[in-house]
Amino acid sequence: MTSSSEHAASSTKVDDTEESDPRTAATAEALVSGVRAATAYGRSDLAGRLQTAHDRLIEPDVNVVVIGEFKQGKSSFVNGLLNSQICPVDDDIATAVPTTVRYGSERRAFSLVASPGASETTDALPAIERREIEFAAISEHATEQRRTVHPELDVRSVDIELDRRLLESGLVIVDTPGVGGLGSAHATAALGALSVADAAIFLSDASQEYTRTEMAFLEQALDMCPHVTCVLTKTDFYPAWRKVLELNEGHLGAAGYDLNVVPISSSLRIEAMKRNDKQLNADSGFPQLVGHLRNEVVGGASERERSHAKAELLAVCDQLIGHFEAELRAINNPETRAELMNQLAEATERSQQLKSQSAKWSVTLNDGVADLTADVEHDFRERVRTVLAEADAAIDNSDPAQTWSEFEPWLANRMSHEVVANYRLLTDRSTELSAEVGEHFRVAGHGILERLDFGDAGAVLDRVGAGTTANFDRSSTLMQGMTVLKSSYSGILMFTMLGGMLAVPGIGVLAVGIGLAMGRKGLKDEKARQLTQRRQQAKTQIRKYTDEVSFQVTKDARDNLRRSQRQLRDHYSTRAEELHRSTSDALSAAKQAAQTDERDRESRLRDIEAELERLRALRTRADGLAAGSVGGAER
Ligand SMILES: Nc1nc2c(ncn2[C@@H]2O[C@H](COP(=O)(O)OP(=O)(O)OP(=O)(O)O)[C@@H](O)[C@H]2O)c(=O)[nH]1
Ligand SMILES: [Mg+2]
């Protein structure tokens, strides 16, 4: 039975939510003070930077992708988790597009529809229209039904907003279509999605142990995403689930993964929620999973956001403090004023250089993207060449008329494997490049701050020392780059990107072409001639297919890289611009101080001291924030 309407009995006391983390609240408050300070000093750029960190801290997007083969209970799991019948569950009609469930103060649903000719847009990001739909219509957009009910719509995904406390912390649950074996287009899409997801939940029901294809898929998934939770579903229905669980853990162990499989029952969960039965809820296995999602997945993400926010706040404090300290020194130390001006002028000059196209980070980025584009294309060409050699050998040793039905899925599978491997190269190398660009920026930026040796004892030197670490700390720079990179892939993109790639028209028609040459009886020569002809036809078709896949893969890689390049460039240009503004502001403040007469000087000194006191207090507050280590921020 298909049901898309949320059942009403949701005000239950079986409540697995909890209060938000006080550390996050403290960090958010400090950021708000930072925004106020930056705004008061006329630095809307720095205020904007803190506001962004604040918004991300308060509303992080923590994407958790639910994956597995067909009919393993993925949609039921999402419904059980959220205690609502939002994802269509059906024995016959399969989930067809990814369905994203996120927090919203009201229940709303949207269908994301690609416009015709969408892939022709500049960045090859399909132009996606977000149309609001009735809750009751979710099923006809998210499942195979869409082809009959809305044949005119190219639905790419469905977005649901739901008022659930579990989602309030930023958790975004993505229900996906069954992967249908490792080689399928959906499997490729799911793997692509995993590389940018925060976590994945792999579901398999208790009817049997992991199949070979499930293990193959799971191994790739574990390779792509470090946070994969394996879940065994429908434990209420299969009495031998403990045995299956043990076998599955055994398979994982044999593959080198020391992982526990979590047993659950969505049916029990829904029933427990209806009856408000805590014991039944515990039996369903969901509390354990909810705990895991909250503590490890959301908790880990908030910790990263807090670290990031802290680093941002320290960096902003340092830039603001630097300004007043330069002015202070210019007033207090007339004898070294000239030297200070030189230092500031040089720092300004350097930050100007850092903004330019010829800055090392910028050159590294541009060259890196060019090289990477070439490398990724070369890699894929080589991969296709290998596949073609294998395919040709197989064709030459058989009669395509007989072997074609097995050959087709083999080829699609093989190509899918290469697409994933190539995509992996793309993401790994982009990550490396982003780190390299960040490192160049860090070193150059550090160089600028080092110039600003204010020469005073105590707190001032302290600031320069600590300030440089905060502002240009290696891991926080790396994290900033990662964040940029990740945002260039996120959301719906992750599915549309790889999803369409393998669903290339071409392979299906192969059989037709070959079928024509089949079944005729004739002389031996004629038979041999026909066999050669069939082989030739098969090879031509294979090339058509691989060409089409290559075209799409290459195009997608280019678009991806171009997008990442632009985002990284914008990110570091903004940082450079900020630094330039800070150094040149400090220079003009110092110049002005030199011209101030004795009387005004006294009152200006008092003002500066007061501002510095405020800013240093804010900095101390930022420094004391319990953020957690930035070290866990690679992803
Ligand atoms: N007894 C029992 N049945 C379940 C449970 N979870 C799912 N099912 C049934 O399994 C079938 C498939 O469930 P779905 O949630 O649609 O599975 P799916 O993985 O989303 O399926 P696709 O999206 O089509 O791949 C349905 O008939 C569900 O009622 C469970 O915990 N217990
Ligand atoms: Mg489903």
XYZ file of C-alpha atoms and ligand atoms in Angstrom:
668
model
C 0.000 0.000 0.000
C 1.282 3.415 -0.870
C 0.828 6.069 1.739
C 2.221 9.578 1.745
C 0.200 11.224 4.424
C 1.819 11.663 7.761
C -0.181 10.014 10.453
C -1.567 12.314 13.040
C -0.493 10.534 16.200
C 2.870 12.175 16.380
C 2.627 13.933 19.724
C 4.104 11.033 21.575
C 6.149 11.011 24.755
C 8.607 8.544 23.325
C 10.963 11.343 22.566
C 14.530 10.807 21.531
C 15.497 14.420 21.167
C 17.501 16.518 23.557
C 18.526 20.100 24.224
C 21.079 21.751 21.968
C 24.730 21.805 22.965
C 25.655 24.695 25.298
C 29.076 24.925 23.633
C 27.396 25.709 20.345
C 25.233 28.336 22.021
C 28.285 29.955 23.653
C 30.147 30.013 20.333
C 27.138 31.497 18.573
C 26.871 34.252 21.203
C 30.539 35.105 20.861
C 30.109 35.297 17.100
C 27.203 37.685 17.487
C 29.416 39.955 19.628
C 32.068 39.690 16.926
C 29.596 40.680 14.217
C 28.554 43.687 16.312
C 32.145 44.757 16.891
C 33.150 44.398 13.243
C 30.092 46.345 12.154
C 30.801 49.092 14.677
C 34.314 49.493 13.248
C 32.920 49.758 9.745
C 34.244 46.354 8.697
C 31.207 44.874 7.020
C 33.486 42.385 5.262
C 34.646 40.891 8.559
C 31.136 41.053 9.970
C 29.896 39.103 6.946
C 32.553 36.466 7.461
C 31.476 35.957 11.052
C 27.815 35.996 10.115
C 28.440 33.161 7.649
C 30.222 31.139 10.331
C 27.348 31.887 12.700
C 24.692 30.753 10.244
C 26.523 27.566 9.484
C 26.990 26.870 13.157
C 23.326 27.390 13.905
C 22.010 25.676 10.825
C 24.534 23.165 9.642
C 23.593 20.796 6.855
C 24.586 17.336 7.956
C 23.783 15.055 5.043
C 23.101 11.435 5.844
C 22.441 9.259 2.825
C 20.401 6.076 3.216
C 21.564 3.457 0.727
C 21.022 -0.182 -0.110
C 19.638 -2.572 -2.687
C 15.992 -2.540 -3.763
C 13.293 -3.187 -1.174
C 15.576 -3.508 1.816
C 13.401 -1.116 3.785
C 15.143 2.214 3.168
C 12.029 4.338 2.902
C 10.433 2.563 5.864
C 13.580 3.280 7.855
C 13.403 7.020 7.111
C 9.730 7.007 8.091
C 10.479 5.145 11.294
C 13.327 7.467 12.141
C 11.136 10.529 11.722
C 7.918 8.951 12.909
C 5.937 9.972 9.863
C 4.774 8.280 6.702
C 6.486 10.686 4.357
C 8.524 8.421 2.133
C 6.358 6.193 -0.038
C 6.706 2.558 0.943
C 5.429 -0.010 -1.485
C 6.013 -3.605 -2.464
C 5.668 -2.917 -6.155
C 6.487 0.678 -6.815
C 10.099 1.610 -6.158
C 11.563 4.877 -4.937
C 12.824 6.516 -8.117
C 14.524 9.748 -7.115
C 16.415 10.807 -3.996
C 14.111 12.246 -1.367
C 15.621 14.724 1.024
C 14.070 15.364 4.400
C 15.211 18.412 6.320
C 13.906 20.622 9.083
C 11.180 23.158 8.436
C 8.853 24.863 10.874
C 5.976 23.796 8.646
C 5.415 20.605 6.712
C 6.116 21.282 3.068
C 7.091 19.254 0.054
C 8.760 20.243 -3.190
C 9.468 18.519 -6.431
C 12.753 19.473 -8.072
C 12.182 19.468 -11.781
C 14.857 19.924 -14.416
C 14.017 22.243 -17.262
C 14.276 20.856 -20.756
C 17.660 21.510 -22.305
C 18.985 22.075 -18.819
C 22.361 20.583 -19.468
C 23.069 23.383 -21.940
C 23.335 26.000 -19.181
C 26.718 27.582 -18.602
C 27.892 25.341 -15.842
C 25.996 22.302 -16.988
C 24.195 22.452 -13.707
C 20.728 21.540 -14.787
C 18.420 24.488 -14.223
C 16.257 23.070 -11.481
C 12.893 24.437 -10.575
C 11.623 23.842 -7.057
C 7.870 23.400 -7.243
C 5.820 23.087 -4.117
C 3.598 20.018 -4.134
C 0.918 18.624 -1.854
C 2.099 16.197 0.785
C -0.269 13.646 -0.657
C 1.463 13.995 -4.026
C 4.913 12.994 -2.780
C 4.443 9.464 -3.988
C 3.610 10.416 -7.550
C 6.801 12.488 -7.747
C 9.222 10.300 -5.807
C 8.352 6.856 -7.143
C 8.134 5.167 -10.510
C 4.543 6.398 -10.662
C 5.884 9.715 -11.870
C 6.352 8.338 -15.342
C 2.653 7.687 -15.712
C 1.244 10.508 -13.601
C 3.642 13.249 -14.698
C 5.289 11.993 -17.870
C 6.050 15.582 -18.867
C 8.176 16.299 -15.781
C 11.833 15.470 -15.432
C 11.749 15.060 -11.648
C 15.261 14.927 -10.201
C 14.477 14.786 -6.533
C 11.905 15.507 -3.892
C 12.548 17.812 -0.948
C 10.531 17.544 2.206
C 10.538 19.930 5.132
C 9.333 18.500 8.371
C 8.872 19.841 11.860
C 10.892 17.247 13.768
C 13.291 17.977 16.576
C 15.710 15.340 15.395
C 16.113 17.386 12.218
C 16.403 20.707 14.000
C 20.079 20.171 14.672
C 20.715 20.274 10.927
C 20.356 16.607 10.104
C 19.311 16.057 6.506
C 18.203 12.519 5.686
C 18.322 11.424 2.079
C 16.246 8.414 1.044
C 17.590 7.012 -2.214
C 16.467 4.645 -4.937
C 17.715 1.071 -4.558
C 21.174 0.781 -6.071
C 20.451 -2.310 -8.139
C 23.892 -3.857 -8.100
C 27.261 -2.223 -8.070
C 27.332 -1.434 -11.738
C 24.071 0.431 -11.984
C 23.722 4.118 -12.619
C 22.136 4.529 -9.208
C 25.037 2.789 -7.531
C 27.420 5.153 -9.267
C 25.301 8.114 -8.222
C 25.107 6.860 -4.656
C 28.874 6.431 -4.484
C 29.376 9.915 -5.865
C 26.986 11.265 -3.285
C 28.828 9.462 -0.521
C 32.058 11.232 -1.228
C 30.466 14.486 -0.117
C 27.954 13.173 2.417
C 28.689 13.463 6.111
C 27.581 9.917 6.741
C 25.785 7.008 5.157
C 23.497 4.301 6.436
C 23.677 1.055 4.510
C 20.580 -1.084 4.835
C 20.107 -4.734 4.108
C 17.203 -6.813 5.353
C 17.441 -9.894 7.551
C 16.132 -12.262 4.875
C 19.665 -13.250 3.954
C 23.311 -12.419 4.493
C 25.088 -9.831 2.323
C 25.224 -10.845 -1.305
C 28.402 -10.542 -3.312
C 27.138 -7.418 -5.034
C 26.154 -5.888 -1.716
C 29.621 -6.535 -0.332
C 31.229 -5.106 -3.449
C 29.103 -1.987 -3.178
C 29.640 -1.694 0.563
C 33.381 -1.911 0.220
C 33.393 0.920 -2.271
C 31.057 2.906 -0.044
C 33.317 2.436 2.981
C 36.185 3.586 0.875
C 34.341 6.739 -0.188
C 32.860 7.778 3.114
C 34.412 7.113 6.518
C 31.112 7.174 8.370
C 29.059 4.284 7.100
C 26.705 2.567 9.522
C 25.507 -0.906 8.567
C 21.948 -1.614 9.534
C 20.027 -4.888 9.423
C 16.314 -4.274 8.795
C 13.018 -6.117 9.268
C 14.184 -8.029 12.351
C 10.514 -8.418 13.388
C 9.839 -10.405 10.254
C 12.849 -12.727 10.046
C 13.336 -14.811 13.199
C 16.837 -15.865 12.137
C 18.084 -12.287 12.030
C 20.752 -12.887 14.676
C 22.386 -15.494 12.506
C 22.278 -13.166 9.484
C 23.732 -10.366 11.567
C 26.588 -12.561 12.647
C 27.246 -13.661 9.086
C 27.238 -10.059 7.897
C 29.683 -8.973 10.570
C 31.794 -11.938 9.499
C 31.780 -10.752 5.875
C 32.757 -7.268 6.964
C 35.525 -8.664 9.121
C 36.824 -10.785 6.262
C 36.960 -7.647 4.126
C 38.980 -5.926 6.833
C 36.270 -3.830 8.470
C 35.712 -4.178 12.164
C 32.128 -2.937 12.172
C 29.029 -3.709 14.157
C 25.789 -4.193 12.307
C 22.824 -2.501 13.983
C 19.585 -4.546 13.970
C 16.348 -2.572 13.602
C 12.682 -2.945 12.834
C 10.844 -0.026 11.289
C 7.513 -1.727 11.870
C 8.154 -1.968 15.603
C 9.315 1.599 15.709
C 6.157 2.929 14.085
C 4.043 0.784 16.377
C 5.984 1.950 19.447
C 5.444 5.555 18.470
C 1.736 5.009 17.984
C 1.335 3.316 21.354
C 3.901 5.486 23.070
C 5.603 2.314 24.248
C 9.178 2.863 25.404
C 10.051 -0.811 25.657
C 8.821 -1.479 22.152
C 10.777 1.526 20.941
C 13.918 0.098 22.550
C 13.185 -3.260 20.885
C 12.941 -1.576 17.502
C 16.647 -0.702 17.725
C 16.038 2.909 16.738
C 17.129 4.642 19.958
C 20.630 3.319 19.441
C 20.724 4.641 15.895
C 19.269 7.987 16.841
C 21.947 8.238 19.519
C 24.610 7.439 16.970
C 23.293 10.012 14.517
C 23.099 12.665 17.157
C 26.371 12.030 18.943
C 28.725 10.884 16.250
C 27.334 12.363 13.071
C 25.681 15.627 14.098
C 27.992 15.940 17.102
C 31.050 15.555 14.888
C 29.747 18.096 12.412
C 28.935 20.639 15.133
C 32.356 20.177 16.594
C 33.882 21.010 13.242
C 31.646 24.033 12.862
C 32.581 25.223 16.335
C 36.288 24.889 15.596
C 35.789 26.734 12.379
C 33.762 29.478 14.063
C 36.384 29.866 16.759
C 39.187 30.184 14.230
C 37.165 32.741 12.281
C 36.458 34.810 15.360
C 40.101 34.785 16.438
C 41.151 35.843 12.950
C 38.694 38.726 12.908
C 39.682 39.870 16.410
C 43.313 39.896 15.353
C 42.665 42.043 12.341
C 40.653 44.538 14.374
C 43.159 44.576 17.236
C 46.025 45.068 14.775
C 44.460 48.253 13.553
C 44.278 49.888 16.987
C 47.678 48.643 18.040
C 49.278 50.231 15.015
C 47.618 53.496 15.881
C 48.599 53.167 19.518
C 52.186 52.578 18.668
C 52.243 55.498 16.276
C 51.064 57.798 19.038
C 53.184 56.377 21.854
C 56.459 55.891 20.033
C 57.206 58.877 17.815
C 60.867 57.782 17.531
C 59.984 54.492 15.780
C 57.076 55.919 13.847
C 58.944 55.996 10.567
C 59.900 52.374 10.952
C 56.299 51.436 11.721
C 55.088 53.278 8.633
C 57.554 51.342 6.535
C 56.404 48.067 7.971
C 52.792 48.910 7.419
C 53.432 50.153 3.915
C 55.243 46.945 3.115
C 52.476 44.822 4.599
C 49.945 46.765 2.560
C 52.017 46.268 -0.541
C 52.240 42.552 0.114
C 48.558 42.162 0.752
C 47.941 44.039 -2.481
C 50.117 41.471 -4.203
C 48.219 38.655 -2.522
C 45.054 39.898 -4.204
C 46.519 39.804 -7.657
C 46.338 37.143 -10.335
C 50.065 36.597 -10.029
C 49.933 35.652 -6.341
C 51.346 32.188 -5.812
C 48.064 30.726 -4.532
C 46.249 32.029 -7.574
C 48.812 30.691 -10.015
C 48.778 27.336 -8.212
C 45.016 27.225 -8.450
C 44.841 28.069 -12.137
C 47.675 25.777 -13.161
C 46.414 23.061 -10.851
C 42.955 23.092 -12.363
C 44.364 23.005 -15.884
C 46.626 20.064 -15.008
C 43.922 18.277 -13.154
C 41.474 18.625 -16.022
C 44.031 17.094 -18.355
C 44.945 14.338 -15.902
C 41.370 13.360 -15.208
C 40.614 13.185 -18.912
C 43.736 11.207 -19.581
C 42.903 8.838 -16.753
C 39.464 8.187 -18.146
C 40.757 7.694 -21.681
C 43.192 5.080 -20.386
C 40.455 3.360 -18.453
C 38.184 3.253 -21.479
C 41.033 1.902 -23.561
C 41.470 -0.991 -21.143
C 37.755 -1.718 -21.116
C 37.666 -1.649 -24.912
C 40.587 -4.065 -25.151
C 38.827 -6.465 -22.794
C 35.537 -6.040 -24.631
C 37.120 -6.629 -28.031
C 38.852 -9.757 -26.798
C 35.562 -11.058 -25.441
C 33.780 -10.313 -28.702
C 36.499 -11.940 -30.780
C 36.230 -15.113 -28.734
C 32.487 -15.472 -28.917
C 29.474 -14.995 -31.076
C 27.763 -11.782 -29.941
C 24.446 -13.260 -31.001
C 24.784 -15.735 -28.177
C 26.720 -13.802 -25.568
C 25.273 -10.350 -25.943
C 22.695 -10.588 -23.184
C 25.449 -11.279 -20.665
C 27.840 -8.898 -22.303
C 25.666 -5.801 -22.004
C 25.408 -5.737 -18.200
C 29.085 -6.630 -17.958
C 29.989 -3.593 -20.011
C 27.727 -1.224 -18.082
C 29.133 -2.585 -14.856
C 32.686 -2.259 -16.008
C 32.185 1.313 -17.187
C 30.426 2.268 -13.998
C 33.385 1.000 -12.048
C 35.720 3.155 -14.116
C 33.486 6.205 -13.746
C 33.579 5.862 -9.980
C 37.347 5.360 -9.963
C 37.806 8.387 -12.187
C 35.473 10.464 -10.059
C 37.467 9.391 -7.038
C 40.618 10.661 -8.685
C 38.869 13.947 -9.372
C 37.730 14.452 -5.780
C 40.999 13.295 -4.210
C 43.094 15.497 -6.428
C 40.773 18.495 -6.009
C 41.140 18.064 -2.277
C 44.910 17.992 -2.578
C 44.875 21.033 -4.802
C 42.644 22.914 -2.424
C 45.059 22.109 0.414
C 48.015 23.267 -1.658
C 46.350 26.553 -2.583
C 45.391 27.047 1.060
C 48.970 26.392 2.132
C 50.355 29.001 -0.263
C 47.842 31.484 0.958
C 48.634 30.664 4.551
C 52.372 31.096 4.101
C 51.969 34.385 2.222
C 49.406 35.687 4.695
C 51.580 34.712 7.610
C 54.418 36.589 5.953
C 52.321 39.715 5.950
C 51.386 39.465 9.590
C 54.962 38.771 10.584
C 55.878 42.110 9.045
C 53.612 43.751 11.529
C 55.999 43.488 14.418
C 54.576 46.172 16.625
C 57.607 46.173 18.793
C 55.784 46.554 22.086
C 56.304 44.100 24.854
C 53.790 41.769 26.436
C 50.305 41.600 25.090
C 51.188 43.053 21.728
C 53.816 40.494 20.882
C 51.502 37.929 22.279
C 48.899 38.994 19.852
C 51.156 38.771 16.846
C 52.297 35.332 17.922
C 48.907 33.957 18.779
C 47.252 35.958 16.075
C 49.235 34.381 13.328
C 48.425 30.930 14.576
C 44.762 31.684 14.748
C 44.581 33.425 11.451
C 46.807 31.147 9.504
C 46.671 27.916 11.345
C 47.331 25.128 8.895
C 44.384 22.923 9.739
C 41.932 25.782 9.850
C 43.118 26.986 6.435
C 42.769 23.469 5.128
C 39.326 23.232 6.596
C 38.254 26.469 4.982
C 39.347 25.108 1.623
C 37.505 21.871 2.243
C 34.392 23.712 3.200
C 34.486 25.673 -0.007
C 35.093 22.556 -2.032
C 32.321 20.712 -0.347
C 29.842 23.488 -0.890
C 30.596 23.376 -4.575
C 29.283 19.823 -4.761
C 26.547 19.714 -2.213
C 22.798 19.344 -2.292
C 21.006 17.996 -5.252
C 24.113 18.246 -7.315
C 25.609 15.180 -5.814
C 22.904 13.013 -7.270
C 22.311 14.640 -10.589
C 26.015 14.714 -11.248
C 26.689 11.037 -11.629
C 23.145 9.800 -11.885
C 22.459 10.646 -15.475
C 25.882 9.747 -16.648
C 25.510 6.053 -17.202
C 21.916 6.085 -18.254
C 23.164 6.697 -21.743
C 20.960 5.749 -24.627
C 22.946 3.439 -26.816
C 23.615 0.294 -24.933
C 19.969 -0.745 -25.017
C 19.769 -0.563 -28.771
C 22.793 -2.739 -29.223
C 20.769 -5.868 -28.993
C 18.511 -4.667 -31.763
C 21.356 -4.022 -34.160
C 22.884 -7.370 -33.448
C 19.595 -9.200 -33.465
C 19.125 -8.371 -37.122
C 22.086 -10.434 -38.106
C 21.010 -13.424 -36.073
C 19.335 -16.692 -36.849
C 19.847 -17.021 -40.565
C 21.041 -20.368 -41.804
C 23.484 -20.519 -44.626
C 26.665 -21.843 -46.054
C 29.731 -22.105 -43.892
C 31.317 -19.098 -45.586
C 28.184 -17.134 -45.242
C 28.047 -18.068 -41.561
C 31.601 -16.976 -41.036
C 30.919 -13.740 -42.866
C 27.880 -13.124 -40.696
C 29.823 -13.825 -37.546
C 32.482 -11.312 -38.568
C 29.773 -8.840 -39.348
C 28.106 -9.349 -35.972
C 31.407 -8.885 -34.212
C 32.013 -5.715 -36.148
C 28.582 -4.412 -35.310
C 29.078 -5.241 -31.665
C 32.382 -3.406 -31.565
C 30.880 -0.352 -33.227
C 28.048 -0.290 -30.722
C 30.445 -0.691 -27.800
C 32.432 2.283 -29.052
C 29.339 4.378 -29.431
C 28.461 3.623 -25.860
C 31.913 4.260 -24.401
C 32.207 7.478 -26.437
C 28.953 8.740 -25.075
C 29.901 7.883 -21.486
C 33.326 9.484 -21.967
C 31.755 12.616 -23.325
C 29.509 12.953 -20.300
C 32.175 12.064 -17.759
C 34.638 14.516 -19.235
C 32.110 17.288 -19.462
C 31.002 16.738 -15.931
C 34.568 16.696 -14.615
C 35.300 19.977 -16.377
C 32.197 21.647 -15.055
C 32.975 20.410 -11.618
C 36.509 21.656 -11.692
C 35.477 24.994 -13.087
C 32.988 25.406 -10.295
C 35.491 24.433 -7.613
C 38.067 26.744 -9.131
C 35.698 29.674 -9.040
C 34.646 29.021 -5.488
C 38.192 28.640 -4.234
C 39.245 31.766 -6.100
C 36.387 33.746 -4.591
C 37.183 32.442 -1.159
C 40.856 33.373 -1.151
C 40.328 36.642 -3.019
C 37.932 37.701 -0.313
C 40.460 36.752 2.351
C 43.181 38.677 0.529
C 40.922 41.677 0.109
C 40.172 41.607 3.829
C 43.820 41.461 4.752
C 44.564 44.329 2.416
C 41.862 46.407 3.949
C 43.178 45.670 7.447
C 46.747 46.583 6.609
C 45.857 49.726 4.691
C 43.425 50.840 7.391
C 46.149 50.342 9.985
C 48.508 52.409 7.818
C 46.108 55.306 7.511
C 45.267 55.154 11.214
C 48.966 55.349 12.018
C 49.457 58.251 9.591
C 46.607 60.117 11.127
C 47.949 59.500 14.613
C 51.205 61.122 13.586
C 49.353 64.264 12.634
C 47.167 64.498 15.711
C 48.107 67.340 18.016
C 48.935 66.983 21.683
C 45.470 67.787 23.046
C 43.527 65.407 20.822
C 46.126 62.769 21.324
C 45.235 62.283 24.972
C 41.580 61.632 24.290
C 42.368 59.450 21.269
C 44.684 57.369 23.425
C 41.915 56.795 25.916
C 39.535 55.745 23.131
C 42.015 53.341 21.656
C 42.768 51.775 25.027
C 39.065 51.262 25.594
C 38.535 49.696 22.172
C 41.542 47.460 22.629
C 40.313 46.340 25.987
C 36.961 45.382 24.509
C 38.519 43.567 21.580
C 41.043 41.734 23.705
C 38.260 40.611 25.992
C 36.409 39.273 22.975
C 39.539 37.546 21.795
C 40.081 35.936 25.186
C 36.489 34.824 25.116
C 36.953 33.318 21.653
C 40.120 31.618 22.755
C 38.349 30.026 25.681
C 35.545 28.564 23.600
C 35.389 24.811 23.917
C 35.334 23.920 20.300
C 36.920 20.538 20.009
C 39.906 19.828 17.866
C 40.250 21.155 14.358
C 42.171 17.983 13.665
C 39.006 16.033 12.950
C 38.172 18.413 10.161
C 39.532 16.708 7.101
C 36.146 16.050 5.691
N 8.031 -6.560 8.594
C 8.699 -5.520 8.176
N 8.595 -5.109 6.898
C 9.288 -4.042 6.494
C 10.155 -3.337 7.384
N 10.724 -2.329 6.679
C 10.232 -2.408 5.444
N 9.369 -3.420 5.317
C 8.640 -3.804 4.094
O 9.544 -4.018 3.043
C 9.015 -3.549 1.810
C 9.943 -2.565 1.169
O 10.096 -1.456 2.016
P 10.568 -0.045 1.506
O 10.761 0.793 2.700
O 9.699 0.463 0.433
O 11.961 -0.451 0.890
P 12.930 0.451 0.011
O 14.296 -0.042 0.300
O 12.659 1.876 0.253
O 12.487 0.037 -1.448
P 12.932 0.765 -2.827
O 12.927 2.225 -2.593
O 11.888 0.360 -3.795
O 14.268 0.223 -3.165
C 7.664 -2.947 2.155
O 6.666 -3.880 1.905
C 7.752 -2.675 3.626
O 6.502 -2.719 4.266
C 10.253 -3.794 8.734
O 10.975 -3.254 9.571
N 9.515 -4.883 9.057
Mg 12.257 3.340 -1.087
